[in-house]
Short mmCIF file of C-alpha atoms in Angstrom, two decimals:
data_model
loop_
_atom_site.label_atom_id
_atom_site.label_comp_id
_atom_site.label_asym_id
_atom_site.label_seq_id
_atom_site.Cartn_x
_atom_site.Cartn_y
_atom_site.Cartn_z
CA UNK A 1069 -37.26 -162.51 188.73
CA UNK A 1070 -40.14 -162.00 191.71
CA UNK A 1071 -43.02 -162.79 190.18
CA UNK A 1072 -46.94 -162.11 191.48
CA UNK A 1073 -49.17 -164.63 190.35
CA UNK A 1074 -52.76 -163.30 190.40
CA UNK A 1075 -55.50 -166.00 190.72
CA UNK A 1076 -52.88 -168.40 191.94
CA UNK A 1077 -54.95 -171.52 193.49
CA UNK A 1078 -57.14 -171.06 190.17
CA UNK A 1079 -56.73 -173.84 187.36
CA UNK A 1080 -54.56 -171.61 185.38
CA UNK A 1081 -52.82 -169.94 188.32
CA UNK A 1082 -52.25 -173.16 190.21
CA UNK A 1083 -49.58 -173.97 187.36
CA UNK A 1084 -48.12 -171.17 186.82
CA UNK A 1085 -47.53 -170.99 190.47
CA UNK A 1086 -45.69 -174.71 189.83
CA UNK A 1087 -44.09 -173.77 186.42
CA UNK A 1088 -42.20 -170.68 187.76
CA UNK A 1089 -41.08 -171.68 191.35
CA UNK A 1090 -40.02 -174.93 189.75
CA UNK A 1091 -37.00 -173.41 187.09
CA UNK A 1092 -36.19 -171.34 190.07
CA UNK A 1093 -38.33 -167.72 190.43
CA UNK A 1094 -39.24 -166.30 193.55
CA UNK A 1095 -43.65 -166.16 194.00
CA UNK A 1096 -45.91 -164.18 195.54
CA UNK A 1097 -49.14 -166.26 195.35
CA UNK A 1098 -52.24 -163.83 195.32
CA UNK A 1099 -55.53 -165.10 195.49
CA UNK A 1100 -58.44 -163.30 195.02
CA UNK A 1101 -59.58 -162.62 198.90
CA UNK A 1102 -56.07 -161.20 198.54
CA UNK A 1103 -56.18 -158.76 195.94
CA UNK A 1104 -59.25 -157.62 194.07
CA UNK A 1105 -58.46 -156.21 190.80
CA UNK A 1106 -61.36 -154.27 190.35
CA UNK A 1107 -60.28 -151.94 193.87
CA UNK A 1108 -57.12 -149.38 191.94
CA UNK A 1109 -56.16 -148.42 195.30
CA UNK A 1110 -55.68 -152.31 196.54
CA UNK A 1111 -53.66 -153.24 193.75
CA UNK A 1112 -52.00 -150.37 194.04
CA UNK A 1113 -50.58 -151.14 197.59
CA UNK A 1114 -51.05 -155.27 196.90
CA UNK A 1115 -48.47 -154.60 194.28
CA UNK A 1116 -46.68 -151.69 195.64
CA UNK A 1117 -45.83 -154.18 198.80
CA UNK A 1118 -44.95 -157.24 196.81
CA UNK A 1119 -42.74 -155.21 194.08
CA UNK A 1120 -42.52 -158.03 191.72
CA UNK A 1121 -40.75 -157.32 188.55
CA UNK A 1122 -43.31 -160.00 186.62
CA UNK A 1123 -46.88 -159.34 187.55
CA UNK A 1124 -49.09 -162.65 186.20
CA UNK A 1125 -53.25 -162.15 186.27
CA UNK A 1126 -55.85 -164.94 185.36
CA UNK A 1127 -58.11 -162.88 187.16
CA UNK A 1128 -61.39 -162.90 185.05
CA UNK A 1129 -64.88 -162.95 185.45
CA UNK A 1130 -64.91 -165.76 183.03
CA UNK A 1131 -68.90 -167.72 183.69
CA UNK A 1132 -70.81 -166.68 180.53
CA UNK A 1133 -73.86 -167.56 181.20
CA UNK A 1134 -74.10 -164.58 183.95
CA UNK A 1135 -72.20 -162.44 182.73
CA UNK A 1136 -74.56 -162.18 179.85
CA UNK A 1137 -77.07 -161.35 182.91
CA UNK A 1138 -74.42 -158.94 184.27
CA UNK A 1139 -72.58 -157.07 181.73
CA UNK A 1140 -71.72 -154.29 184.27
CA UNK A 1141 -69.74 -156.69 186.35
CA UNK A 1142 -67.87 -158.38 183.68
CA UNK A 1143 -66.54 -154.84 182.43
CA UNK A 1144 -65.60 -154.34 185.74
CA UNK A 1145 -64.09 -157.25 186.50
CA UNK A 1146 -62.14 -157.38 183.28
CA UNK A 1147 -62.01 -154.13 181.96
CA UNK A 1148 -61.69 -152.17 185.03
CA UNK A 1149 -59.54 -154.88 186.70
CA UNK A 1150 -57.04 -155.37 183.36
CA UNK A 1151 -57.04 -151.46 183.82
CA UNK A 1152 -55.87 -151.29 187.53
CA UNK A 1153 -53.27 -153.77 186.98
CA UNK A 1154 -51.90 -152.43 183.56
CA UNK A 1155 -51.31 -148.83 185.85
CA UNK A 1156 -49.40 -150.05 188.43
CA UNK A 1157 -47.13 -151.62 186.18
CA UNK A 1158 -46.41 -148.85 184.34
CA UNK A 1159 -45.82 -147.10 187.51
CA UNK A 1160 -43.54 -149.89 189.05
CA UNK A 1161 -42.08 -150.89 185.16
CA UNK A 1162 -42.62 -154.31 186.24
CA UNK A 1163 -43.62 -156.95 183.19
CA UNK A 1164 -47.92 -157.71 183.20
CA UNK A 1165 -48.72 -161.04 182.14
CA UNK A 1166 -53.03 -160.77 181.42
CA UNK A 1167 -55.03 -163.71 179.69
CA UNK A 1168 -57.69 -163.12 177.35
CA UNK A 1169 -59.30 -165.51 175.47
CA UNK A 1170 -60.70 -166.61 172.16
CA UNK A 1171 -64.00 -165.20 172.54
CA UNK A 1172 -62.88 -162.04 171.47
CA UNK A 1173 -64.11 -164.02 167.52
CA UNK A 1174 -67.40 -164.73 166.39
CA UNK A 1175 -65.98 -168.04 164.56
CA UNK A 1176 -66.58 -167.65 160.79
CA UNK A 1177 -63.64 -166.99 159.32
CA UNK A 1178 -63.18 -171.14 159.85
CA UNK A 1179 -58.96 -170.66 159.03
CA UNK A 1180 -57.05 -170.11 162.37
CA UNK A 1181 -57.06 -166.41 164.14
CA UNK A 1182 -54.06 -163.91 163.78
CA UNK A 1183 -53.30 -162.01 166.49
CA UNK A 1184 -53.72 -159.37 162.90
CA UNK A 1185 -57.46 -160.04 163.08
CA UNK A 1186 -60.42 -157.66 164.59
CA UNK A 1187 -62.38 -159.19 167.29
CA UNK A 1188 -65.35 -159.70 167.09
CA UNK A 1189 -67.42 -161.50 170.28
CA UNK A 1190 -70.71 -162.52 169.86
CA UNK A 1191 -71.38 -162.71 174.17
CA UNK A 1192 -70.43 -159.80 176.89
CA UNK A 1193 -67.45 -162.16 178.15
CA UNK A 1194 -65.56 -161.91 174.89
CA UNK A 1195 -66.99 -157.91 174.45
CA UNK A 1196 -65.18 -157.17 178.40
CA UNK A 1197 -62.12 -159.46 177.86
CA UNK A 1198 -61.34 -157.12 174.40
CA UNK A 1199 -61.99 -154.42 176.75
CA UNK A 1200 -59.42 -154.96 179.29
CA UNK A 1201 -57.05 -155.88 176.30
CA UNK A 1202 -57.21 -151.95 174.61
CA UNK A 1203 -56.55 -150.72 178.57
CA UNK A 1204 -54.01 -152.34 179.22
CA UNK A 1205 -52.67 -151.79 175.97
CA UNK A 1206 -53.23 -148.13 176.50
CA UNK A 1207 -51.81 -148.18 179.58
CA UNK A 1208 -48.81 -150.78 179.75
CA UNK A 1209 -46.12 -150.50 178.07
CA UNK A 1210 -44.29 -153.60 178.88
CA UNK A 1211 -47.06 -156.16 178.46
CA UNK A 1212 -47.97 -159.47 177.62
CA UNK A 1213 -51.68 -159.91 176.49
CA UNK A 1214 -51.92 -163.81 175.80
CA UNK A 1215 -55.20 -164.66 174.40
CA UNK A 1216 -56.11 -168.78 174.89
CA UNK A 1217 -58.49 -171.28 174.47
CA UNK A 1218 -60.14 -174.17 175.69
CA UNK A 1219 -58.36 -174.46 178.73
CA UNK A 1220 -58.34 -177.50 181.82
CA UNK A 1221 -56.02 -178.68 184.43
CA UNK A 1222 -55.42 -180.90 187.42
CA UNK A 1223 -56.29 -177.85 190.29
CA UNK A 1224 -59.60 -177.03 188.24
CA UNK A 1225 -60.58 -180.99 189.03
CA UNK A 1226 -60.92 -179.97 192.77
CA UNK A 1227 -60.27 -175.75 193.20
CA UNK A 1228 -62.57 -175.53 190.64
CA UNK A 1229 -65.38 -177.78 190.52
CA UNK A 1230 -64.57 -179.82 187.55
CA UNK A 1231 -63.45 -179.14 183.84
CA UNK A 1232 -64.10 -180.41 180.61
CA UNK A 1233 -62.47 -183.23 181.23
CA UNK A 1234 -63.72 -184.20 184.10
CA UNK A 1235 -67.23 -183.71 183.33
CA UNK A 1236 -67.22 -186.44 180.43
CA UNK A 1237 -65.11 -188.65 182.22
CA UNK A 1238 -67.74 -188.75 185.85
CA UNK A 1239 -70.49 -189.47 182.31
CA UNK A 1240 -68.14 -191.69 181.67
CA UNK A 1241 -68.32 -193.43 184.84
CA UNK A 1242 -71.41 -192.85 185.86
CA UNK A 1243 -73.08 -195.12 183.02
CA UNK A 1244 -74.47 -191.73 180.95
CA UNK A 1245 -75.15 -191.58 177.46
CA UNK A 1246 -73.07 -188.55 175.86
CA UNK A 1247 -74.19 -185.67 174.14
CA UNK A 1248 -71.61 -183.83 173.02
CA UNK A 1249 -71.37 -180.68 169.95
CA UNK A 1250 -69.20 -181.44 167.03
CA UNK A 1251 -70.51 -178.47 165.11
CA UNK A 1252 -67.59 -175.91 167.57
CA UNK A 1253 -64.14 -176.39 166.15
CA UNK A 1254 -61.20 -175.29 169.07
CA UNK A 1255 -58.37 -176.24 170.64
CA UNK A 1256 -58.36 -177.27 174.22
CA UNK A 1257 -55.54 -176.09 175.96
CA UNK A 1258 -53.66 -177.64 178.76
CA UNK A 1259 -52.08 -175.29 181.73
CA UNK A 1260 -49.34 -177.17 182.71
CA UNK A 1261 -48.19 -176.30 178.84
CA UNK A 1262 -49.47 -172.63 179.02
CA UNK A 1263 -47.51 -172.13 181.40
CA UNK A 1264 -44.48 -173.64 180.52
CA UNK A 1265 -44.95 -171.91 177.22
CA UNK A 1266 -45.94 -168.41 178.89
CA UNK A 1267 -42.87 -168.53 181.08
CA UNK A 1268 -40.64 -168.90 178.32
CA UNK A 1269 -42.97 -165.83 176.10
CA UNK A 1270 -42.16 -163.78 179.27
CA UNK A 1271 -38.32 -164.17 178.70
CA UNK A 1272 -38.19 -163.10 175.58
CA UNK A 1273 -39.50 -159.23 176.63
CA UNK A 1274 -40.79 -159.24 173.02
CA UNK A 1275 -43.77 -158.17 173.86
CA UNK A 1276 -47.39 -157.42 172.86
CA UNK A 1277 -50.31 -159.79 171.40
CA UNK A 1278 -49.84 -163.55 171.37
CA UNK A 1279 -52.22 -166.51 170.86
CA UNK A 1280 -51.33 -168.90 173.02
CA UNK A 1281 -53.40 -172.58 173.34
CA UNK A 1282 -51.96 -176.49 172.18
CA UNK A 1283 -51.06 -176.48 168.42
CA UNK A 1284 -53.99 -178.56 166.58
CA UNK A 1285 -57.87 -178.42 166.27
CA UNK A 1286 -60.97 -180.43 167.28
CA UNK A 1287 -64.74 -180.48 167.82
CA UNK A 1288 -65.80 -180.54 171.75
CA UNK A 1289 -67.06 -184.03 170.32
CA UNK A 1290 -63.40 -185.30 168.64
CA UNK A 1291 -62.47 -184.32 172.26
CA UNK A 1292 -64.20 -186.11 174.15
CA UNK A 1293 -63.59 -189.05 171.75
CA UNK A 1294 -59.63 -188.62 172.54
CA UNK A 1295 -60.16 -188.44 176.13
CA UNK A 1296 -62.40 -191.69 176.76
CA UNK A 1297 -59.55 -193.97 174.34
CA UNK A 1298 -57.07 -192.18 176.28
CA UNK A 1299 -58.79 -193.51 179.29
CA UNK A 1300 -59.67 -197.33 178.04
CA UNK A 1301 -63.22 -196.23 178.48
CA UNK A 1302 -66.24 -197.27 175.92
CA UNK A 1303 -69.40 -195.14 177.29
CA UNK A 1304 -72.32 -194.24 174.86
CA UNK A 1305 -70.70 -191.48 172.33
CA UNK A 1306 -72.80 -189.46 170.26
CA UNK A 1307 -72.43 -186.23 168.29
CA UNK A 1308 -75.09 -183.14 168.29
CA UNK A 1309 -75.29 -180.29 166.77
CA UNK A 1310 -74.90 -176.88 169.12
CA UNK A 1311 -78.63 -176.37 168.30
CA UNK A 1312 -79.49 -178.87 170.40
CA UNK A 1313 -78.63 -176.82 173.64
CA UNK A 1314 -80.42 -173.98 175.06
CA UNK A 1315 -77.93 -171.64 175.93
CA UNK A 1316 -78.30 -167.51 176.56
CA UNK A 1317 -74.56 -167.22 175.24
CA UNK A 1318 -73.49 -167.28 171.59
CA UNK A 1319 -70.25 -168.47 171.15
CA UNK A 1320 -67.89 -169.46 168.04
CA UNK A 1321 -68.40 -172.33 166.01
CA UNK A 1322 -64.71 -171.85 164.84
CA UNK A 1323 -62.14 -170.80 167.26
CA UNK A 1324 -58.52 -171.82 166.47
CA UNK A 1325 -55.66 -169.69 167.60
CA UNK A 1326 -52.73 -169.18 165.06
CA UNK A 1327 -49.47 -170.23 167.32
CA UNK A 1328 -47.20 -168.46 163.98
CA UNK A 1329 -46.49 -165.48 166.11
CA UNK A 1330 -45.64 -166.94 169.27
CA UNK A 1331 -43.40 -169.75 167.07
CA UNK A 1332 -41.31 -166.29 165.56
CA UNK A 1333 -41.01 -165.54 169.07
CA UNK A 1334 -39.18 -168.99 169.29
CA UNK A 1335 -41.40 -170.73 171.43
CA UNK A 1336 -43.65 -173.93 170.92
CA UNK A 1337 -46.57 -175.44 172.49
CA UNK A 1338 -47.50 -179.37 172.42
CA UNK A 1339 -50.59 -180.92 169.93
CA UNK A 1340 -53.41 -181.51 172.09
CA UNK A 1341 -53.52 -184.68 171.03
CA UNK A 1342 -49.87 -184.63 173.63
CA UNK A 1343 -51.01 -183.11 176.00
CA UNK A 1344 -54.31 -185.13 177.17
CA UNK A 1345 -52.20 -188.52 178.19
CA UNK A 1346 -49.65 -186.82 179.92
CA UNK A 1347 -53.03 -184.39 182.39
CA UNK A 1348 -54.32 -188.04 182.64
CA UNK A 1349 -50.97 -188.90 183.68
CA UNK A 1350 -50.39 -186.26 186.31
CA UNK A 1351 -54.40 -186.32 187.02
CA UNK A 1352 -53.79 -190.12 188.63
CA UNK A 1353 -50.71 -189.13 190.50
CA UNK A 1354 -52.71 -186.64 191.99
CA UNK A 1355 -55.35 -188.71 193.02
CA UNK A 1356 -53.04 -191.69 193.66
CA UNK A 1357 -52.97 -191.71 197.90
CA UNK A 1358 -49.88 -191.16 200.05
CA UNK A 1359 -48.78 -194.49 201.34
CA UNK A 1360 -48.75 -194.54 204.87
CA UNK A 1361 -45.17 -193.16 207.03
CA UNK A 1362 -44.23 -191.78 203.84
#
């Protein structure tokens, strides 16, 4: 199949391109410079020329602190941009796969969130993503809306200036004391695994809203502790409460997503504990210099 990946040079987009190409699909990688999802005319023109069978969009305005200051821009990108893609896909008959977030929930449930739970976002970013979800549901029949959580991928270490894992490793290598919140529980998700699960889900043609993140749950502190153990590091690491970090953004205290619907569709995804060592191995492979003459 022919697949257009929007945000192809991003953390998730890079792994999506890799996974679909490895499976033998024809991939059309599209960056923000090539396609601005907020322009309905540009979306129609670029996708009209590419003629993909599937459009996968990772396009998002996800700097949560900036979203609080620029709500109009957040809604334009995460809401109107999603609608523009839905309209184009509906006209052409292409499948649309669009990524959303655990931040659509307020975290007050304290048990896994299912797709049937009503969104109740705490911040502008989460609100704008809910807008996008509803607009896609209104305008595209052949759609997958995929909520995910706590992404980290190898491309993030360079293309996007890092991710949580990279930040923690840098602090440890620098000998810094590391203080991480232990009262926000989620599921860190390796983008390589998410990309694999996304392709398998698309092939089912069981359209709809899905939660796709790694299996299991942990606090950011527990995740950091596992990062250090996996990397063989013993930094000065201590748990703290989120109230100790001043932030203009409210975040859900618990945002673990149930994968029951995903499993019912015949798609599985590894646990976060299983994913981290594979990420570190892939990261090490990427950072190993190629010998001269090879």
